[in-house]
Coordinates of C-alpha atoms in Angstrom, one line a residue:
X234 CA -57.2 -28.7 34.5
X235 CA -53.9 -29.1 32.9
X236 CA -54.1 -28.4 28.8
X237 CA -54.9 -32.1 27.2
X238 CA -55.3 -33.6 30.4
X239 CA -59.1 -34.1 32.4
X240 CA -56.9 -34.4 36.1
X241 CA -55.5 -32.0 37.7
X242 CA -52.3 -29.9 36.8
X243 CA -49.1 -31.8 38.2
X244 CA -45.8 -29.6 39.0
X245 CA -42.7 -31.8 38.5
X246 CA -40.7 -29.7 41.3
X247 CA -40.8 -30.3 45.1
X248 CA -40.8 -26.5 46.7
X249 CA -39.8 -27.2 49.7
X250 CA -36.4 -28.9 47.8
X251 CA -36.0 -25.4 46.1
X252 CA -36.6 -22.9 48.7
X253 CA -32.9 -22.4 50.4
X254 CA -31.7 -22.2 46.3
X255 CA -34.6 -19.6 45.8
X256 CA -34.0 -17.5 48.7
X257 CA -30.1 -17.3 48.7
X258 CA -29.8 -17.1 45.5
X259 CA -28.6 -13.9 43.6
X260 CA -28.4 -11.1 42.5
X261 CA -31.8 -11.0 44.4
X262 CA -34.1 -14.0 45.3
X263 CA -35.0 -16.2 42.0
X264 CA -34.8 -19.9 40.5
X265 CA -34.4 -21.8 37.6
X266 CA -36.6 -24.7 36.8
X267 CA -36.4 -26.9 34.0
X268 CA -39.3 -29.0 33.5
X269 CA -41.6 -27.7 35.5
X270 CA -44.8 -29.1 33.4
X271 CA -45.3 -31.7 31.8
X272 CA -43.7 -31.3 28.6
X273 CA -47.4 -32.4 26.5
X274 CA -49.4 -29.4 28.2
X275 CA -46.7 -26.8 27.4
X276 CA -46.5 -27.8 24.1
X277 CA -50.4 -27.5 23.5
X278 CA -50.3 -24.0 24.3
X279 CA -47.4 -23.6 21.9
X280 CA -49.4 -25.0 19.3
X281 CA -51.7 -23.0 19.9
X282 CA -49.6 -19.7 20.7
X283 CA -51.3 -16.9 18.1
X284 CA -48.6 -15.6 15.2
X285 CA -48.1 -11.8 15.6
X286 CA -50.7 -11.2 12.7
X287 CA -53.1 -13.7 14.8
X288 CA -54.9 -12.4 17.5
X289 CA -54.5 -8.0 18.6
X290 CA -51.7 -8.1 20.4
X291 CA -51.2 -4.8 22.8
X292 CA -47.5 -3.6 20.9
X293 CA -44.7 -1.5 22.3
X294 CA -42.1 0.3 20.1
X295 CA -39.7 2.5 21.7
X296 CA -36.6 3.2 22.6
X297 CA -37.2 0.9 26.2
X298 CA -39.0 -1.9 24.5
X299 CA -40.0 -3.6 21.3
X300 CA -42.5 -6.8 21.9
X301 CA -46.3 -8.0 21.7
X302 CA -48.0 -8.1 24.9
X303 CA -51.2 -9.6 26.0
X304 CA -54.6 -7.5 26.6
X305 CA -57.2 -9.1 28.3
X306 CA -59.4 -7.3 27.2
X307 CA -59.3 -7.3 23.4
X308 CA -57.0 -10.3 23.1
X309 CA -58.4 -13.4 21.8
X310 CA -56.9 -17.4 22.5
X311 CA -58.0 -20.3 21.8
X312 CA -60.0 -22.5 25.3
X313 CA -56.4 -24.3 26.3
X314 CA -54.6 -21.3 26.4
X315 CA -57.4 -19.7 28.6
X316 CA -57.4 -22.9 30.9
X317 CA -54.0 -23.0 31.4
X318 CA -54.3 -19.1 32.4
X319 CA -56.9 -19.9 34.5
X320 CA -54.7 -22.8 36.0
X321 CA -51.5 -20.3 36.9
X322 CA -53.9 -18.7 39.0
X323 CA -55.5 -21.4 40.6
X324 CA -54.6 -22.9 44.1
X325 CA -51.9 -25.5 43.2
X326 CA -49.8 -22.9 41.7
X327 CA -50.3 -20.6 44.6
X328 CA -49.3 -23.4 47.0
X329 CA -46.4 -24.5 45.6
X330 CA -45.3 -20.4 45.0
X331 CA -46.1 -20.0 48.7
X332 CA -43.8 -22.6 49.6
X333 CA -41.2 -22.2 47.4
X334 CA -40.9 -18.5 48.5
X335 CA -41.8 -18.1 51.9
X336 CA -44.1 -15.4 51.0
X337 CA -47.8 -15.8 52.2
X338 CA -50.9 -15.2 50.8
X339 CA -50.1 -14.6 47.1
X340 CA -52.8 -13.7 45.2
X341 CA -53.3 -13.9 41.4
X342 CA -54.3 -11.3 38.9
X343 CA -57.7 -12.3 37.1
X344 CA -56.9 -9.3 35.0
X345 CA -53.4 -10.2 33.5
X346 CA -52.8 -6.7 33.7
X347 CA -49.2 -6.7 32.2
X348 CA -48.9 -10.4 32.1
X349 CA -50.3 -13.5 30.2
X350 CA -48.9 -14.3 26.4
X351 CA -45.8 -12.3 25.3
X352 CA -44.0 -12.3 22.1
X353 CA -40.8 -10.7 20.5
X354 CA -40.0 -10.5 16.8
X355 CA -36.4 -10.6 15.6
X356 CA -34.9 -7.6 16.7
X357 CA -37.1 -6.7 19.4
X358 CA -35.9 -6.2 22.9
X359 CA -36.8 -4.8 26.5
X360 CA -34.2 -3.2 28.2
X361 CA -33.5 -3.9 31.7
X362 CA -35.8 -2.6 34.2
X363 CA -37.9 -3.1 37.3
X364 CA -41.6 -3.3 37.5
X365 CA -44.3 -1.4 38.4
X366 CA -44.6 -2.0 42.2
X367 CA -48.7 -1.7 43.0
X368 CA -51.5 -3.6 41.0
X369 CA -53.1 -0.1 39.2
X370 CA -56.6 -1.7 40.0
X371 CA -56.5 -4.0 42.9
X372 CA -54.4 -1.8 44.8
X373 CA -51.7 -5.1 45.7
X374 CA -48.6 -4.9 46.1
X375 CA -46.6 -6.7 43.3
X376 CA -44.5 -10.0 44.9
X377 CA -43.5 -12.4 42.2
X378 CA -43.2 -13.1 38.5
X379 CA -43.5 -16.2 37.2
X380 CA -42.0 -16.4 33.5
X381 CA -42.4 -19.8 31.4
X382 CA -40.9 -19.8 28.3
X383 CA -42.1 -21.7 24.9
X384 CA -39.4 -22.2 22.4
X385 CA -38.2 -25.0 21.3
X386 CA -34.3 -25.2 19.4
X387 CA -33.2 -21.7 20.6
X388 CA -29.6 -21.1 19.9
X389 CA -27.5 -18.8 21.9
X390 CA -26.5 -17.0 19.3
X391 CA -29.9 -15.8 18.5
X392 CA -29.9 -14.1 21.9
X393 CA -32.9 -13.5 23.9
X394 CA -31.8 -14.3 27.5
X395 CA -33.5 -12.9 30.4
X396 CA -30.5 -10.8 32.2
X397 CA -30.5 -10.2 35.9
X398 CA -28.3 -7.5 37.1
X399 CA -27.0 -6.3 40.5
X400 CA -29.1 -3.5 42.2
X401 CA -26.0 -0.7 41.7
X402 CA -26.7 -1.7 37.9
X403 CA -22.6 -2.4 37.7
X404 CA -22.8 -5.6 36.5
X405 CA -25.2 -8.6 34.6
X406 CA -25.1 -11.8 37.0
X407 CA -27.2 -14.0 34.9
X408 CA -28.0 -14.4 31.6
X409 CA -30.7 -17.3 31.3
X410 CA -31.7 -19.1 27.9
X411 CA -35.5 -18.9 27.1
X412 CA -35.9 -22.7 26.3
X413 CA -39.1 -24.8 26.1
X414 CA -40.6 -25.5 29.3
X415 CA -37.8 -23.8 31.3
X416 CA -39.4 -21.4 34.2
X417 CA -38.0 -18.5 36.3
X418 CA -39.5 -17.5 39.4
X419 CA -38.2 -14.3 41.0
X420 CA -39.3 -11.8 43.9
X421 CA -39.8 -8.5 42.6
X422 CA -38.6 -5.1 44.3
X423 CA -37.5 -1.8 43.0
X424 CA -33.9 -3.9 42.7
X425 CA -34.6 -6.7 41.1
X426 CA -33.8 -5.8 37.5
X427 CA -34.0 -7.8 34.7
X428 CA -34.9 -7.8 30.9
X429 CA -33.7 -9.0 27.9
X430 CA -31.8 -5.7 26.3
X431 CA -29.9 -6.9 23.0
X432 CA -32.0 -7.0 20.1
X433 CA -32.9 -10.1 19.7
X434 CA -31.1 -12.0 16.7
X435 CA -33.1 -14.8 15.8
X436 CA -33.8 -15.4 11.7
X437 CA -37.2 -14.8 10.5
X438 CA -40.3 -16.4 10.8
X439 CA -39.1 -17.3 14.7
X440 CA -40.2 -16.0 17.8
X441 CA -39.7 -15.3 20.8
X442 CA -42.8 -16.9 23.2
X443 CA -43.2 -16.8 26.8
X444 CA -45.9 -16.6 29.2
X445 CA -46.1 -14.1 32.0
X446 CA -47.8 -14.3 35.5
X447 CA -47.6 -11.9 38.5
X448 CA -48.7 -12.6 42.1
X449 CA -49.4 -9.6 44.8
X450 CA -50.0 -9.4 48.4
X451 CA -52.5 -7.1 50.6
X452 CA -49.2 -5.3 51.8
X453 CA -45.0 -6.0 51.7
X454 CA -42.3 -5.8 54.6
X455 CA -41.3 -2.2 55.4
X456 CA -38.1 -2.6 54.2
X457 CA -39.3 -3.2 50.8
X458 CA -41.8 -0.6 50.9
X459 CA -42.0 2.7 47.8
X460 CA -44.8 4.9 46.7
X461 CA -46.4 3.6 43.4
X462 CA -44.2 3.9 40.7
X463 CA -44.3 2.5 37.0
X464 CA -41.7 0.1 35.3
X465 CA -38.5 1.5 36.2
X466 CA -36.5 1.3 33.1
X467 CA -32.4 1.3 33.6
X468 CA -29.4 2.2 31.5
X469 CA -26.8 -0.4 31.1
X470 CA -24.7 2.9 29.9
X471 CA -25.1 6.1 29.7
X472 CA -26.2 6.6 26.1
X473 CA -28.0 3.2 25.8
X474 CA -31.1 5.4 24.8
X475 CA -31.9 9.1 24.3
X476 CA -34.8 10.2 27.2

Protein backbone atom coordinates (compact mmCIF):
# COMPACT_ATOMS: atom_id res chain seq x y z
CA UNK A 1 0.00 0.00 0.00
CA UNK A 2 0.87 3.56 -0.50
CA UNK A 3 2.18 5.32 3.09
CA UNK A 4 -1.24 6.83 4.81
CA UNK A 5 -3.34 5.28 2.31
CA UNK A 6 -5.23 1.47 2.74
CA UNK A 7 -5.51 1.39 -1.59
CA UNK A 8 -3.12 0.80 -3.64
CA UNK A 9 -0.05 3.08 -4.67
CA UNK A 10 -1.14 5.52 -7.59
CA UNK A 11 1.68 6.92 -10.02
CA UNK A 12 0.61 10.41 -11.36
CA UNK A 13 2.67 9.76 -14.76
CA UNK A 14 1.40 7.89 -17.89
CA UNK A 15 4.74 5.80 -19.13
CA UNK A 16 3.85 5.33 -22.22
CA UNK A 17 3.48 9.51 -22.54
CA UNK A 18 7.21 9.57 -21.35
CA UNK A 19 8.94 6.85 -23.11
CA UNK A 20 10.24 8.70 -26.53
CA UNK A 21 11.44 11.72 -23.80
CA UNK A 22 13.16 8.90 -21.73
CA UNK A 23 14.82 7.09 -24.46
CA UNK A 24 16.14 10.09 -26.64
CA UNK A 25 16.95 11.90 -24.06
CA UNK A 26 20.67 12.81 -23.08
CA UNK A 27 23.56 12.61 -22.28
CA UNK A 28 22.33 8.87 -22.02
CA UNK A 29 18.70 7.66 -21.49
CA UNK A 30 16.89 9.38 -18.31
CA UNK A 31 13.75 11.59 -17.20
CA UNK A 32 12.56 14.06 -15.04
CA UNK A 33 9.38 13.67 -13.16
CA UNK A 34 7.82 16.05 -11.01
CA UNK A 35 5.10 14.70 -8.93
CA UNK A 36 5.26 11.45 -9.43
CA UNK A 37 3.46 10.43 -5.93
CA UNK A 38 1.09 11.78 -4.28
CA UNK A 39 2.53 14.54 -2.49
CA UNK A 40 0.82 13.12 1.27
CA UNK A 41 2.70 9.71 0.93
CA UNK A 42 6.06 11.38 0.19
CA UNK A 43 5.73 13.52 2.83
CA UNK A 44 5.01 10.70 5.43
CA UNK A 45 8.20 9.13 4.78
CA UNK A 46 9.90 12.60 5.21
CA UNK A 47 8.38 12.84 8.42
CA UNK A 48 9.55 10.06 9.27
CA UNK A 49 13.13 10.16 7.45
CA UNK A 50 15.70 9.23 10.67
CA UNK A 51 18.16 12.44 11.63
CA UNK A 52 21.84 11.35 11.02
CA UNK A 53 22.16 10.66 14.92
CA UNK A 54 18.75 8.53 14.44
CA UNK A 55 19.00 5.25 13.19
CA UNK A 56 23.11 3.47 12.13
CA UNK A 57 23.54 4.80 9.04
CA UNK A 58 26.31 2.80 6.82
CA UNK A 59 28.84 6.30 6.33
CA UNK A 60 31.38 7.05 3.74
CA UNK A 61 34.23 9.62 4.15
CA UNK A 62 36.74 9.97 1.48
CA UNK A 63 38.05 11.73 -0.92
CA UNK A 64 35.10 10.20 -3.64
CA UNK A 65 32.26 10.57 -1.23
CA UNK A 66 30.98 12.00 1.93
CA UNK A 67 27.12 10.75 2.77
CA UNK A 68 24.91 8.33 4.97
CA UNK A 69 23.80 5.31 3.29
CA UNK A 70 21.26 2.74 4.02
CA UNK A 71 22.16 -0.92 5.42
CA UNK A 72 19.61 -3.35 5.40
CA UNK A 73 20.85 -5.03 7.59
CA UNK A 74 21.57 -3.07 10.68
CA UNK A 75 19.47 -0.06 9.67
CA UNK A 76 16.35 0.55 11.49
CA UNK A 77 12.86 2.71 10.04
CA UNK A 78 9.95 3.16 11.17
CA UNK A 79 6.66 0.54 9.32
CA UNK A 80 5.84 3.51 6.49
CA UNK A 81 9.14 3.84 5.38
CA UNK A 82 9.51 -0.08 5.14
CA UNK A 83 6.08 -0.16 3.23
CA UNK A 84 6.88 2.29 0.88
CA UNK A 85 10.31 0.21 0.31
CA UNK A 86 8.44 -2.70 -0.10
CA UNK A 87 6.05 -0.78 -2.54
CA UNK A 88 9.22 0.44 -4.98
CA UNK A 89 9.68 -3.06 -5.50
CA UNK A 90 6.40 -4.24 -5.94
CA UNK A 91 4.56 -4.87 -9.38
CA UNK A 92 3.08 -1.43 -10.14
CA UNK A 93 6.36 0.15 -10.06
CA UNK A 94 7.88 -2.53 -12.15
CA UNK A 95 5.12 -2.05 -14.69
CA UNK A 96 5.19 1.36 -15.12
CA UNK A 97 9.46 1.15 -15.20
CA UNK A 98 8.95 -1.49 -17.85
CA UNK A 99 7.03 0.63 -19.93
CA UNK A 100 8.55 3.72 -19.44
CA UNK A 101 11.96 2.15 -20.51
CA UNK A 102 11.43 -0.47 -22.91
CA UNK A 103 13.47 -2.73 -20.75
CA UNK A 104 11.82 -6.11 -19.84
CA UNK A 105 11.77 -8.09 -16.92
CA UNK A 106 13.19 -5.71 -14.24
CA UNK A 107 13.60 -7.11 -11.16
CA UNK A 108 13.96 -5.44 -7.75
CA UNK A 109 16.47 -5.79 -5.00
CA UNK A 110 14.92 -7.23 -1.68
CA UNK A 111 18.34 -6.47 -0.31
CA UNK A 112 18.72 -2.68 -1.03
CA UNK A 113 22.17 -3.45 -1.49
CA UNK A 114 23.48 0.08 -2.19
CA UNK A 115 20.09 1.62 -2.30
CA UNK A 116 17.12 2.59 0.02
CA UNK A 117 17.35 5.92 2.41
CA UNK A 118 20.35 8.28 1.65
CA UNK A 119 21.42 11.34 3.30
CA UNK A 120 24.17 14.17 2.97
CA UNK A 121 25.21 16.64 5.63
CA UNK A 122 26.32 20.16 4.59
CA UNK A 123 29.44 19.75 2.93
CA UNK A 124 29.22 16.28 1.93
CA UNK A 125 29.34 15.29 -1.71
CA UNK A 126 29.78 12.25 -4.22
CA UNK A 127 31.75 12.84 -7.03
CA UNK A 128 30.72 11.79 -10.36
CA UNK A 129 30.83 8.27 -11.14
CA UNK A 130 29.21 5.21 -12.61
CA UNK A 131 27.91 2.22 -10.78
CA UNK A 132 28.75 -1.05 -10.00
CA UNK A 133 27.47 -3.06 -13.01
CA UNK A 134 26.44 -6.77 -11.36
CA UNK A 135 24.23 -7.28 -8.28
CA UNK A 136 27.38 -8.83 -5.83
CA UNK A 137 24.70 -11.42 -4.52
CA UNK A 138 22.07 -12.09 -7.13
CA UNK A 139 24.44 -12.14 -9.78
CA UNK A 140 21.93 -9.35 -12.08
CA UNK A 141 22.96 -7.22 -14.17
CA UNK A 142 22.26 -3.56 -12.89
CA UNK A 143 19.49 -1.66 -15.44
CA UNK A 144 17.98 1.33 -13.71
CA UNK A 145 18.06 3.71 -10.83
CA UNK A 146 15.31 5.17 -9.60
CA UNK A 147 16.21 8.35 -7.30
CA UNK A 148 13.26 10.26 -5.40
CA UNK A 149 14.21 13.13 -3.65
CA UNK A 150 12.67 14.52 -0.20
CA UNK A 151 13.42 18.10 0.42
CA UNK A 152 11.29 20.56 0.64
CA UNK A 153 12.55 24.76 0.12
CA UNK A 154 15.98 23.74 -1.47
CA UNK A 155 17.70 26.71 -2.82
CA UNK A 156 20.05 26.57 -5.65
CA UNK A 157 22.52 28.18 -4.00
CA UNK A 158 22.85 25.50 -1.41
CA UNK A 159 23.82 23.17 -4.29
CA UNK A 160 23.14 19.53 -4.23
CA UNK A 161 22.13 18.74 -7.91
CA UNK A 162 22.47 15.50 -9.38
CA UNK A 163 25.02 16.16 -12.49
CA UNK A 164 24.85 14.05 -15.58
CA UNK A 165 27.85 14.25 -17.71
CA UNK A 166 28.75 13.13 -21.31
CA UNK A 167 30.49 9.64 -21.54
CA UNK A 168 34.16 11.41 -22.79
CA UNK A 169 33.65 13.15 -19.19
CA UNK A 170 34.20 16.73 -21.28
CA UNK A 171 31.33 18.28 -20.19
CA UNK A 172 28.15 18.34 -17.40
CA UNK A 173 24.76 18.24 -19.45
CA UNK A 174 22.42 18.44 -16.61
CA UNK A 175 22.40 19.70 -13.46
CA UNK A 176 18.99 18.67 -11.75
CA UNK A 177 17.59 20.29 -8.31
CA UNK A 178 16.78 17.63 -5.63
CA UNK A 179 13.29 19.02 -4.78
CA UNK A 180 10.41 17.30 -2.87
CA UNK A 181 8.70 14.66 -4.73
CA UNK A 182 10.77 15.27 -7.89
CA UNK A 183 12.06 11.70 -9.41
CA UNK A 184 14.82 10.78 -11.86
CA UNK A 185 14.82 7.67 -13.64
CA UNK A 186 17.99 6.76 -15.64
CA UNK A 187 19.49 3.53 -17.52
CA UNK A 188 22.64 2.68 -16.06
CA UNK A 189 25.99 1.65 -18.11
CA UNK A 190 29.55 2.09 -17.61
CA UNK A 191 28.68 5.74 -19.27
CA UNK A 192 26.15 6.97 -17.67
CA UNK A 193 27.79 9.17 -15.02
CA UNK A 194 26.34 11.11 -12.64
CA UNK A 195 26.74 12.43 -8.95
CA UNK A 196 26.50 15.35 -7.08
CA UNK A 197 30.40 16.55 -6.80
CA UNK A 198 30.45 20.13 -5.12
CA UNK A 199 30.24 20.05 -1.50
CA UNK A 200 27.14 20.59 -0.72
CA UNK A 201 26.38 24.18 0.83
CA UNK A 202 23.26 23.99 2.58
CA UNK A 203 23.24 25.83 6.44
CA UNK A 204 23.08 23.60 9.26
CA UNK A 205 20.61 21.52 10.70
CA UNK A 206 19.38 20.71 6.80
CA UNK A 207 19.78 17.83 4.77
CA UNK A 208 20.08 16.41 2.01
CA UNK A 209 17.30 13.26 1.64
CA UNK A 210 16.63 11.02 -1.10
CA UNK A 211 15.64 7.59 -1.56
CA UNK A 212 17.43 5.20 -3.85
CA UNK A 213 16.12 2.12 -5.80
CA UNK A 214 17.91 -0.12 -8.34
CA UNK A 215 16.33 -2.65 -10.79
CA UNK A 216 18.49 -5.57 -12.68
CA UNK A 217 17.88 -8.06 -15.33
CA UNK A 218 18.99 -11.85 -15.76
CA UNK A 219 21.39 -10.54 -18.52
CA UNK A 220 21.99 -6.98 -20.77
CA UNK A 221 22.41 -6.34 -24.67
CA UNK A 222 25.95 -7.21 -25.83
CA UNK A 223 26.77 -3.94 -26.62
CA UNK A 224 26.39 -2.89 -23.10
CA UNK A 225 28.12 -5.83 -21.76
CA UNK A 226 31.65 -5.50 -19.04
CA UNK A 227 33.11 -7.82 -16.58
CA UNK A 228 32.01 -6.98 -12.97
CA UNK A 229 33.42 -3.90 -11.87
CA UNK A 230 32.69 -1.59 -8.75
CA UNK A 231 31.50 2.15 -8.79
CA UNK A 232 33.58 3.69 -11.27
CA UNK A 233 34.51 6.97 -9.85
CA UNK A 234 35.62 9.93 -12.46
CA UNK A 235 37.69 13.04 -12.34
CA UNK A 236 36.04 16.20 -13.49
CA UNK A 237 39.92 17.34 -13.59
CA UNK A 238 42.87 16.05 -13.14
CA UNK A 239 43.68 16.93 -9.49
CA UNK A 240 40.01 16.77 -8.28
CA UNK A 241 41.33 14.15 -5.80
CA UNK A 242 44.67 12.53 -4.86
CA UNK A 243 44.41 8.43 -5.66
Amino acid sequence: MVVGKEDSMILQANPAELAETYRTAQPFPHIVIDSLFPDEALQAVLDDFPTPEGMQWASFNNPRERKLGYYFAISSVSDRIKRFLWEMNGPEMLSFLEKLTGIDGLIPDPYFGGGGLHQILPGGFLKIHADFNRHPKLRLDRRLNVLIYLNKDWREEWDGHLELWDAAMTSRQKAILPLFNRTVIFSTTDGSFHGHPSPLACPAGFTRKSVSLYYYTNGRPSAEESSPHDTLFQKRFADEWKD
